[in-house]
Coordinates of C-alpha atoms in Angstrom, one line a residue:
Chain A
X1174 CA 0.0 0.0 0.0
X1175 CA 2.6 2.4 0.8
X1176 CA 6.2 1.9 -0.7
X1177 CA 8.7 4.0 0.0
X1178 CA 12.0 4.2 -1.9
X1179 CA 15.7 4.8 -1.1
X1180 CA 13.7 8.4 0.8
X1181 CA 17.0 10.7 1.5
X1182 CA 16.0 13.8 3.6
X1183 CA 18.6 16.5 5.0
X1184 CA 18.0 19.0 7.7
X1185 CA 21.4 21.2 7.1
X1186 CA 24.2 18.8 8.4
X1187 CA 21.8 16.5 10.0
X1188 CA 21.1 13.5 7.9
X1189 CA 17.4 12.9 9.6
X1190 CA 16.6 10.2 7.0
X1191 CA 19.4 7.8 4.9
X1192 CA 18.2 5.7 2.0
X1193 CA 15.0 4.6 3.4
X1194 CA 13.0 1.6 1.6
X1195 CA 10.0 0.1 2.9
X1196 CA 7.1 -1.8 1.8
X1197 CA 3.9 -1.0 3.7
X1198 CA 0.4 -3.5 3.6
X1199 CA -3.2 -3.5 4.1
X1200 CA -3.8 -5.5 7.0
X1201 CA -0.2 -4.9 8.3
X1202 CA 0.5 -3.4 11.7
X1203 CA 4.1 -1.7 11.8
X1204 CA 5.8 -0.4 14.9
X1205 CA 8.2 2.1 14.0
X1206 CA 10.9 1.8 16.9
X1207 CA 14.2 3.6 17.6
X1208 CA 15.9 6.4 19.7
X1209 CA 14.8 9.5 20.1
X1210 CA 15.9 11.7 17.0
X1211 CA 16.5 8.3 14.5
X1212 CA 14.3 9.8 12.2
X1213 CA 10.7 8.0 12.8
X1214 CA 8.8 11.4 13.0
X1215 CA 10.2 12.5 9.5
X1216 CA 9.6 9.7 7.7
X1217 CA 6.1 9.6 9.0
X1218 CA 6.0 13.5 7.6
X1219 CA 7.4 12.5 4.4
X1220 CA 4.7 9.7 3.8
X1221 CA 2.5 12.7 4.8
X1222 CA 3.6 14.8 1.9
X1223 CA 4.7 17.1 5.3
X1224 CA 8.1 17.0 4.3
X1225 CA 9.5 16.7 1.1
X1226 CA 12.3 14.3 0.4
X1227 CA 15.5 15.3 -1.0
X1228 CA 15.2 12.4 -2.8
X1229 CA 13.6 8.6 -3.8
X1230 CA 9.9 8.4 -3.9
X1231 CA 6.9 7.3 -2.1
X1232 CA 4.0 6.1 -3.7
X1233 CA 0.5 5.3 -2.0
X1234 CA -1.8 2.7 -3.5
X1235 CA 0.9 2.7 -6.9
X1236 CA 0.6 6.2 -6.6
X1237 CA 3.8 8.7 -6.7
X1238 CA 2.8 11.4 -3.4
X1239 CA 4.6 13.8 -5.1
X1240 CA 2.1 16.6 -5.9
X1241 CA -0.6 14.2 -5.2
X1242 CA -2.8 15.5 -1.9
X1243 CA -6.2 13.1 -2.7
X1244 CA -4.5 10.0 -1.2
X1245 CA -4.1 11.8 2.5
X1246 CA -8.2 11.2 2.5
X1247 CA -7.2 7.8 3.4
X1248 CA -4.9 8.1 6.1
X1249 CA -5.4 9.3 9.8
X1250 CA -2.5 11.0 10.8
X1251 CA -2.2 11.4 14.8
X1252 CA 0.8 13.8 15.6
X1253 CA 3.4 13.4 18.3
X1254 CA 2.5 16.7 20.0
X1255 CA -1.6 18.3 18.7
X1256 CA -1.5 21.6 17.9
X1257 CA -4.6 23.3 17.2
X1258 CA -5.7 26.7 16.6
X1259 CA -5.9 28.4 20.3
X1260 CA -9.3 29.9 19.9
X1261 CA -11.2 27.2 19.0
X1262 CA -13.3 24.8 20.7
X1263 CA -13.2 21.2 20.5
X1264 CA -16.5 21.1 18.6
X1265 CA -15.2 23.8 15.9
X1266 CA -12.2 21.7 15.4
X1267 CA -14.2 18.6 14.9
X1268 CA -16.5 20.5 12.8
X1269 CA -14.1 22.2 10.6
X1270 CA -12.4 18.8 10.0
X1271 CA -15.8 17.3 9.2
X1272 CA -16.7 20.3 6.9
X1273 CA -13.5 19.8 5.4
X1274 CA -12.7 16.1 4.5
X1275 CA -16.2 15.1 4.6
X1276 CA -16.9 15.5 1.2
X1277 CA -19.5 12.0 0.4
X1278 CA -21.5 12.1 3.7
X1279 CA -19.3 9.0 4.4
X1280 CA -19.8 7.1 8.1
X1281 CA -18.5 8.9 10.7
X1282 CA -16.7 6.8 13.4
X1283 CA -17.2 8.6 16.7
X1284 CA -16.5 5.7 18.9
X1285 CA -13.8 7.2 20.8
X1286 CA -15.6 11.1 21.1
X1287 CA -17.7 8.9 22.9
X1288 CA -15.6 7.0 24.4
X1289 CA -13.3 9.5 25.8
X1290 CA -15.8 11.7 27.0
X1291 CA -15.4 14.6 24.8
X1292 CA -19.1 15.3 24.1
X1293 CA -19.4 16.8 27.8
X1294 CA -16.2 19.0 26.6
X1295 CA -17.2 20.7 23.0
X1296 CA -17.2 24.0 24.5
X1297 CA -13.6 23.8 25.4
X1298 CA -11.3 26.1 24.0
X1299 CA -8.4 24.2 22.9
X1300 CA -5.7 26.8 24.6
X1301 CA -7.3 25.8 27.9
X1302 CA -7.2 21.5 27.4
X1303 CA -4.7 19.7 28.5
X1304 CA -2.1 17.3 26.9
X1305 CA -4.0 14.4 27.9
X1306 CA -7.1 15.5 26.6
X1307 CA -5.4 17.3 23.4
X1308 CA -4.1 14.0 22.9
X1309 CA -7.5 12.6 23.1
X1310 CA -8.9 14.8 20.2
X1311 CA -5.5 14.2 18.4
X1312 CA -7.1 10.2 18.2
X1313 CA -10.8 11.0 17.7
X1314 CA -9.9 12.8 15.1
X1315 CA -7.6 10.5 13.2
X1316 CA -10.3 7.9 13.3
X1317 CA -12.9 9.8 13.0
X1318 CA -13.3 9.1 9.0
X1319 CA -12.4 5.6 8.8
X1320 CA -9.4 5.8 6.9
X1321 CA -7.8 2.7 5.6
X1322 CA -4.6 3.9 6.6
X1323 CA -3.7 4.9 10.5
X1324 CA -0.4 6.9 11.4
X1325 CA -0.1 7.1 14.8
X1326 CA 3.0 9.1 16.4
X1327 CA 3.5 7.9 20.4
X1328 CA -0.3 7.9 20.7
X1329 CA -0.5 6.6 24.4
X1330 CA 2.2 9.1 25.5
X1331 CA 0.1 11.8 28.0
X1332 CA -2.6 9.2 28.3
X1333 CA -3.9 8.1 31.3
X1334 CA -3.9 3.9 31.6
X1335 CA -8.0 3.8 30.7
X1336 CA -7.7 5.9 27.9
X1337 CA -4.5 4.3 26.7
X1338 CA -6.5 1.1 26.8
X1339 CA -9.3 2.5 25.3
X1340 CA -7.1 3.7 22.1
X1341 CA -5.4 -0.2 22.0
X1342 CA -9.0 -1.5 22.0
X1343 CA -9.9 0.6 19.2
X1344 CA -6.5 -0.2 17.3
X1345 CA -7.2 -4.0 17.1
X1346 CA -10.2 -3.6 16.1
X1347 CA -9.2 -1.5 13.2
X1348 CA -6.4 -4.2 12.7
X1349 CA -9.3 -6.7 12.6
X1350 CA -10.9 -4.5 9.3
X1351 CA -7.7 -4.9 7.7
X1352 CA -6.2 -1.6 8.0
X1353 CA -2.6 -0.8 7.8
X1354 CA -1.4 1.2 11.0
X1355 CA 2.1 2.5 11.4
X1356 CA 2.7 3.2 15.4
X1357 CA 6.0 4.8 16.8
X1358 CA 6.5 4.3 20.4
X1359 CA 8.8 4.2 23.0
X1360 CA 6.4 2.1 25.8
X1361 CA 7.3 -1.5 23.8
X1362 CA 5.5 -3.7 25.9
X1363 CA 2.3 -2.1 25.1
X1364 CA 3.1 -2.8 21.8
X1365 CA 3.1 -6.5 22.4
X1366 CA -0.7 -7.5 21.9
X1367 CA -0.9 -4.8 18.5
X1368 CA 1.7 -4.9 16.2
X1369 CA 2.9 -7.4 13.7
X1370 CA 6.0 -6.4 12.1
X1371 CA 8.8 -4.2 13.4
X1372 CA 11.1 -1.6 11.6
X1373 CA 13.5 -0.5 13.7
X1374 CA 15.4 2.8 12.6
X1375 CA 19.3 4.8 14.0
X1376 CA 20.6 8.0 12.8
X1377 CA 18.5 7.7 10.0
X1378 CA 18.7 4.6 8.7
X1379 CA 16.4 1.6 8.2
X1380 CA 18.2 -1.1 10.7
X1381 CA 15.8 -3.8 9.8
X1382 CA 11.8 -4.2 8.8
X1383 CA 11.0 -7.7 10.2
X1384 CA 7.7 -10.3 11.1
X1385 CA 7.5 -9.7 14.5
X1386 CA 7.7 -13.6 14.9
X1387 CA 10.9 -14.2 12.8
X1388 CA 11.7 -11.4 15.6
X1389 CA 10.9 -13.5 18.7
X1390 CA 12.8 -16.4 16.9
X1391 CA 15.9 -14.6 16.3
X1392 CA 16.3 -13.3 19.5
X1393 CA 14.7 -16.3 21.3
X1394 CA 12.8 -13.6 23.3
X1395 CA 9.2 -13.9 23.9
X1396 CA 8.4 -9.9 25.0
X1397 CA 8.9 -7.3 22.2
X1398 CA 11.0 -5.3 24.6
X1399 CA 13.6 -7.6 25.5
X1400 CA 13.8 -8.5 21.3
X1401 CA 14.5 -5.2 20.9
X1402 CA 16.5 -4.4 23.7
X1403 CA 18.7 -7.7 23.1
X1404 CA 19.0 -6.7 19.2
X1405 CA 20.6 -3.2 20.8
X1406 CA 23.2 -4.5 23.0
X1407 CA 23.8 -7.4 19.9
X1408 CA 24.6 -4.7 17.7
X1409 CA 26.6 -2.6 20.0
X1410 CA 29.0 -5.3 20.5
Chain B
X577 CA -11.2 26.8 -0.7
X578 CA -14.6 28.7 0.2
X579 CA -14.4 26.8 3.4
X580 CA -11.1 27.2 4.8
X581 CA -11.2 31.2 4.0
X582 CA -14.6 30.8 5.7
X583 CA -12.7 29.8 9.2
X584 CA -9.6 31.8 8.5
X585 CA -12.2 34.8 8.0
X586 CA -14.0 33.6 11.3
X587 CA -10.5 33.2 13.2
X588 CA -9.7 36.8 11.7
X589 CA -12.9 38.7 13.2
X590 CA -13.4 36.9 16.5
X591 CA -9.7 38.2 17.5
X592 CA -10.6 41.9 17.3
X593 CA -7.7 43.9 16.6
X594 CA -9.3 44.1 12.7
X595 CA -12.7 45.4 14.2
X596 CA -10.6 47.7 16.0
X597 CA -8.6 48.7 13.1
X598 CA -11.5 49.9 11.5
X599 CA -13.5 51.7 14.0
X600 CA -10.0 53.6 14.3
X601 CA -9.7 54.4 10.6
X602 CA -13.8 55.4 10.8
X603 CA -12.4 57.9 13.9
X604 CA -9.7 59.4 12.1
X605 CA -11.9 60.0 8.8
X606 CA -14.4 61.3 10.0
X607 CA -12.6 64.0 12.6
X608 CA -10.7 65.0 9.5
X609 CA -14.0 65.6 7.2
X610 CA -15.5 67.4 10.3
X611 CA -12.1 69.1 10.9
X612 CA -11.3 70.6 7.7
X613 CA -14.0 73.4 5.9
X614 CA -12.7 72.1 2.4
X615 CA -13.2 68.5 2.4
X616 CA -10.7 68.6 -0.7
X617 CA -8.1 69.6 1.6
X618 CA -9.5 67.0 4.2
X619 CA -8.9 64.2 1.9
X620 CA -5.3 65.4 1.5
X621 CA -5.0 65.0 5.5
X622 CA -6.6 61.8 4.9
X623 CA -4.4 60.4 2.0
X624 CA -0.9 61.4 4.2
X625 CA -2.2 59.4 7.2
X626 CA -3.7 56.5 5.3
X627 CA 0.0 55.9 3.6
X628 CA 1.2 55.3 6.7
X629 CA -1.0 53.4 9.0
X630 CA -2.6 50.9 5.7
X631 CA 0.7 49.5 5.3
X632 CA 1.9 49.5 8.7
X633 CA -1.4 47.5 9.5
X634 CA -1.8 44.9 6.6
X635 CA 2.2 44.1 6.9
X636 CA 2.0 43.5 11.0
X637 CA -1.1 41.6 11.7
X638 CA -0.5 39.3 8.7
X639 CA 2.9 38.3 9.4
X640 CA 1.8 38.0 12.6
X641 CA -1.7 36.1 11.9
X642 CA 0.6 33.8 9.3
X643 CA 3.0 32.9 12.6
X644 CA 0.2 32.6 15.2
X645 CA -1.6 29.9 12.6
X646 CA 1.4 27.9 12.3
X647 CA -0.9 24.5 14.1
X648 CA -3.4 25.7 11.9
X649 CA -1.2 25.1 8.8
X650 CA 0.2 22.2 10.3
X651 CA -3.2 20.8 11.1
X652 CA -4.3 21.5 7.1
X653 CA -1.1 20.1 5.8
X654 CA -2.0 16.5 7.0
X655 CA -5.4 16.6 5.6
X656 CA -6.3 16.0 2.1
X657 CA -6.1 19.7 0.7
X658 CA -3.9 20.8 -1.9
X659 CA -0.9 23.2 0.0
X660 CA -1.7 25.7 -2.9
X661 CA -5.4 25.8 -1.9
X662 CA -4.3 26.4 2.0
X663 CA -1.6 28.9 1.2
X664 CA -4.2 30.9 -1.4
X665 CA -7.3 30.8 1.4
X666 CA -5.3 31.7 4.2
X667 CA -3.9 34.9 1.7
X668 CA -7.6 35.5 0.6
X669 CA -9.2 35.4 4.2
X670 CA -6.7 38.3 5.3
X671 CA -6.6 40.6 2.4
X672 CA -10.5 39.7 2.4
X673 CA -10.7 41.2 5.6
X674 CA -8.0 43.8 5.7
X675 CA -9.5 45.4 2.7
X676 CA -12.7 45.0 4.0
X677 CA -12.3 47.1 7.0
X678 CA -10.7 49.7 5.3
X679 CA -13.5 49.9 3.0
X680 CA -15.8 50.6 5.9
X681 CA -13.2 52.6 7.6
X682 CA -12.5 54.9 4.7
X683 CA -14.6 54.0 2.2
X684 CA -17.9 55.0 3.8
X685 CA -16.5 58.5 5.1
X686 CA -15.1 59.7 1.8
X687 CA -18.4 58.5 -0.3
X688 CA -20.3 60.4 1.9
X689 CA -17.9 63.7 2.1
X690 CA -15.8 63.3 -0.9
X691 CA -18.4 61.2 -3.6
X692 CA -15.1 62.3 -6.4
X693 CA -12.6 60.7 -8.9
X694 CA -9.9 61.6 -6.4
X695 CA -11.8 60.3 -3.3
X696 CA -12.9 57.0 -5.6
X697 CA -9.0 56.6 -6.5
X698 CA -8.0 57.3 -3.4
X699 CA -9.9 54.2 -1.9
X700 CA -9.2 52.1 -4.9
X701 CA -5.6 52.6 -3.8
X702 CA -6.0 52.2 -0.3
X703 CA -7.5 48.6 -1.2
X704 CA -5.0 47.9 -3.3
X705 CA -1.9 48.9 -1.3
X706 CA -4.1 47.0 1.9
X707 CA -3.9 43.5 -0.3
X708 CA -0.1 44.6 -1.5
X709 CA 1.3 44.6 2.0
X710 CA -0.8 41.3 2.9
X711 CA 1.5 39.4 -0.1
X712 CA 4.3 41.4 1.1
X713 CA 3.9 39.8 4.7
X714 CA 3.1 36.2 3.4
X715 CA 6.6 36.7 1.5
X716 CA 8.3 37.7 4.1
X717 CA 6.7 35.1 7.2
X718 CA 7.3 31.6 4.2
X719 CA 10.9 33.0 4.2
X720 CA 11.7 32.8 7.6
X721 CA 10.9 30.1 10.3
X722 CA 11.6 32.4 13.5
X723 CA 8.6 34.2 14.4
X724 CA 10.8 37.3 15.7
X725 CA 12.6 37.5 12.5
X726 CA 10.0 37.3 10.3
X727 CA 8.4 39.9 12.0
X728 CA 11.6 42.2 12.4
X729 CA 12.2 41.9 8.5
X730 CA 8.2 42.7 8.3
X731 CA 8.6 45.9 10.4
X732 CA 11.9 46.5 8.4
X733 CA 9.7 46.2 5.1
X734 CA 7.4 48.1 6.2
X735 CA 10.0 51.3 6.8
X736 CA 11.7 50.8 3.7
X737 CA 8.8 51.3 1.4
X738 CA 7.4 54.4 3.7
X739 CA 10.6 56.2 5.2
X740 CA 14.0 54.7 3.8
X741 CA 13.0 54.4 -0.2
X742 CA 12.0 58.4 0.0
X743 CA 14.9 59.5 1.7
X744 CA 17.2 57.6 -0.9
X745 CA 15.0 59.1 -4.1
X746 CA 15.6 62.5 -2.3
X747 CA 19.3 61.6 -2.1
X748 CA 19.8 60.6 -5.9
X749 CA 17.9 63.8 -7.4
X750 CA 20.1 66.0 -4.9
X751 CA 23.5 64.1 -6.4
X752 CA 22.6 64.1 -9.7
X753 CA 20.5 67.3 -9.3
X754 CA 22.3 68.6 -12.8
X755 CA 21.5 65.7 -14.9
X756 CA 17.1 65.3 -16.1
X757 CA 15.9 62.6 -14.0
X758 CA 12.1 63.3 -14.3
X759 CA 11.5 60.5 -16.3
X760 CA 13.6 57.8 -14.8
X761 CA 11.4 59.1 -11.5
X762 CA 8.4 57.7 -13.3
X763 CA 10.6 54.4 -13.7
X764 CA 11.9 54.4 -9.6
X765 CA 8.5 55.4 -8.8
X766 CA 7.1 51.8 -9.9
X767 CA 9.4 49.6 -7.2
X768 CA 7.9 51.5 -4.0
X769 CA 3.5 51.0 -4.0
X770 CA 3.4 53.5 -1.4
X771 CA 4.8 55.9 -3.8
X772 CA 2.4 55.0 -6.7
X773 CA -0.6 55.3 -4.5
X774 CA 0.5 59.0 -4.0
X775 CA 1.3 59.9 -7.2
X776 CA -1.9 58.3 -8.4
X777 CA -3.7 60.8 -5.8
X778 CA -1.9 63.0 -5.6
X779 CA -2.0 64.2 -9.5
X780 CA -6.2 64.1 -9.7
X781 CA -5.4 67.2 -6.7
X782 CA -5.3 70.9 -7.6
X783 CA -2.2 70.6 -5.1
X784 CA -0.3 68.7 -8.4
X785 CA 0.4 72.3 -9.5
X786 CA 2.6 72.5 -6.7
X787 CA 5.0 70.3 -7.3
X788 CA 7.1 71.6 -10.1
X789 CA 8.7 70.6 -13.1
X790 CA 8.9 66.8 -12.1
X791 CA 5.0 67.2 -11.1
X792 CA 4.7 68.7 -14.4
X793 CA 6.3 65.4 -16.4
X794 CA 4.6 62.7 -13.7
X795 CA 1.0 64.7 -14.6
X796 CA 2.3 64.1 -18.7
X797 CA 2.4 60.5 -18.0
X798 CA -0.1 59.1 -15.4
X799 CA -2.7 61.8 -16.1
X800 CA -3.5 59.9 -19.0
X801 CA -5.6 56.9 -19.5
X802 CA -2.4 54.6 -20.5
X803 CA -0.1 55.8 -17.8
X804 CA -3.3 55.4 -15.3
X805 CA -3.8 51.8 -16.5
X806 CA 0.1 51.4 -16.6
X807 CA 0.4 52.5 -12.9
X808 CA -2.6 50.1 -11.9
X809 CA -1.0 46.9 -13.8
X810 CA 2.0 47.6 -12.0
X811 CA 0.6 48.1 -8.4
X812 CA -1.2 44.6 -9.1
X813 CA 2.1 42.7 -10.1
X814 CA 3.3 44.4 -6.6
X815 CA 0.3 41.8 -5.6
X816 CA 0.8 39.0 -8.1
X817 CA 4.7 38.8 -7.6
X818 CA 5.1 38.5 -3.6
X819 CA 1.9 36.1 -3.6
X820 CA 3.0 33.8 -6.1
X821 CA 6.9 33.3 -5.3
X822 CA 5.5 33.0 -1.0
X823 CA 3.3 30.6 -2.9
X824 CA 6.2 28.5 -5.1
X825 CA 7.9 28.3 -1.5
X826 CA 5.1 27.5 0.6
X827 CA 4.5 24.5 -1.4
X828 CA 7.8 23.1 -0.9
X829 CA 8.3 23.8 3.1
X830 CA 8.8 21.5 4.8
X831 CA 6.7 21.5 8.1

């Protein structure tokens, strides 16, 4: 569904992103793991047509990104930090979305509004929220058109555990439709019970994209943390 | 696009410094008409004052707007919109409403005092120069990522085209004050819109008798029809140019 090719991206000296390939299905559920600054929040914002590449390509259902913008219909894109316009309320941001995207009167999927107990905050304006809760409408909003395609950038960070377990509810059951969803996280052992193949980036470059079972194999690990954490100190040697 | 100038237009009016903007252009017209017996001579007053606040205004608030909206663009980005469509509506929504406060501000005061050629050029270039200094801003906020910059360079702007640009005409006639430089005036005059605007008013005034030989040559050229429409084509490319290159960068920013 999404391929991306040999994706080179420079900020001044910084190489953020180094000859990044990766192949991307429906039905798929990728964690995106690595240190802090290895480049997973850029090459989420290239796929997002956010950031350009310097070079290679991305293409989205066999199409090229590259002046495309139709195809970001399809994806929900929840960012690493929300940032939405001061002085509105929750319920102006939800409907300006709405007025925006919704263009076919498609189904609306307001499980987690619900769920999270926004409707009781609509009158909110968004200055006064708090991350938690900004984090909320961050994920409401991403599913909210049931796009076949999920980004979702730390989603459980600022959450509290229900919520947190509300939003991993709602992922598998997306999973279950047959969605692709691309997660970056740093909590790994909540990423246990979702995800179902790994890419794990450094300093920009694709490390490996593996089956989260030929995973557990190689490292004869069971938990996704110690895989990971036993690949690290494996490679440091 | 209707819908996204729709909520930038929205965002625009509920934070009130445009409402403000305009009562304040209202005030001033309307103590000048009342001040001034000859509301010729009131228009004058008016023209001086509107050359400096219009620009000053439009250049500020939308460099600033741009920078305070900077989730909001963020927020677009990731949706399915074309960047061209964001970039043009957020543009529209602010010279939309810039130009529509001065046209109550000013607009409704001189059609009620001053119903003339002069007073209906005189708004026609206030509008203009309002939507000028919007495309200036965008420019200048696409081009710089630091909010204090871009609004340092927009302040900067602004002084250039109102104080700096006539001090350094002034100092090039004095210098070359033997040589005939009237009609390369008519050619400087073009790269400042400020200065357009008040030749464009300034010649439909008796007061155009006033200003000498180089009066004299600037009256030969944009008192007729073709220098008119020349002066007009130009002080739209002064909107055309800024909007499209903030435009050509926009679309490749990465955010």
């Amino acid at each position: 569904m999404i391929i991306a090719n040999n994706i080179n991206k420079q900020f001044g000296k910084l190489k953020a992103l180094d000859n990044v390939s990766v192949t991307c299905n429906k039905g798929e559920c990728i964690a995106l793991i690595g240190p802090n600054g290895s480049g997973k929040t850029t090459f989420i914002k290239c796929i997002l047509g956010m950031a350009v590449s310097d070079s290679g390509f991305i293409t989205f259902n066999g199409k090229n990104i590259l002046h495309n913008w139709q195809y970001r219909a399809d994806i929900g894109y929840m960012p690493q930090i929300g940032r939405y316009p001061d002085n509105m309320t929750i319920g102006q941001v939800f409907n300006m979305m709405k007025d925006i995207r919704n263009k076919k009167n498609e189904q609306l999927d307001e499980e987690l509004i619900q769920k999270f107990g926004l409707s009781s905050l609509l009158d909110k304006r968004m200055r006064t929220l708090s991350g938690g809760t900004r984090q909320k409408v961050s994920a409401s909003l991403s599913f909210l058109f049931n796009p076949d395609v999920l980004i979702l950038d730390e989603p459980t960070a600022g959450l509290d555990p229900v919520s947190s377990e509300i939003l991993k509810a709602k992922i598998i059951a997306e999973k279950a439709k047959g969605k692709l969803i691309l997660i970056t996280s740093h909590v790994l052992s909540e990423l246990d019970d979702l995800v179902t193949q790994v890419i794990y980036m450094q300093e920009g470059k694709l490390i490996f994209h593996k089956n989260i079972s030929a995973l557990r194999s190689d490292t004869g690990e069971e938990k996704l943390s110690k895989a990971i954490a036993s690949f690290m100190l494996k490679n440091k040697r | 696009m209707k819908k996204i100038i729709k909520y930038v237009v929205i965002d625009i009016l509920r934070n009130k410094i445009v409402v403000a903007y305009t009562l304040f252009l209202l005030l001033i017209s309307f103590s000048i008409f009342n001040l001034e017996d000859n509301s010729a001579k009131g228009l004058l007053s008016l023209l001086n004052i509107i050359l400096i606040i219009v620009p000053l205004v439009s250049i500020l608030f939308s460099a600033i707007y741009v920078y305070n909206s900077a989730e909001f663009l963020e927020l677009l980005v990731s949706q399915p919109l074309k960047r061209r469509t964001i970039w043009l509506s957020i543009f529209s929504g602010l010279a939309f409403s810039l130009a529509l406060s001065f046209f109550i501000g000013v607009g409704i005061p001189v059609m009620l005092y001053e119903f003339t050629a002069t007073g209906l050029i005189m708004l026609l270039v206030g509008l203009l120069l309002s939507v000028i200094f919007v495309a200036i801003a965008m420019l200048a906020t696409v081009k710089t990522r630091d909010k204090a910059k871009g609004i340092g360079i927009a302040i900067l702007l602004w002084l250039y085209f109102s104080v700096l640009f006539d001090g350094m005409v002034l100092f090039i006639l004095f210098q070359f004050a033997d040589y005939p430089l009237e009609k390369i005036m008519i050619g400087i005059s073009a790269f400042n819109p400020i200065d357009l605007s008040r030749i464009l008013v300034l010649l439909k005034m008796d007061v155009s008798a006033l200003m000498g030989y180089t009066g004299a040559i600037f009256k030969d050229f944009f008192g007729t029809m073709m220098g008119f429409s020349i002066a007009l084509i130009v002080m739209s490319s002064w909107v055309f140019f800024p909007a499209w290159l903030s435009l050509r960068k926009f679309s490749r920013k990465d955010l």
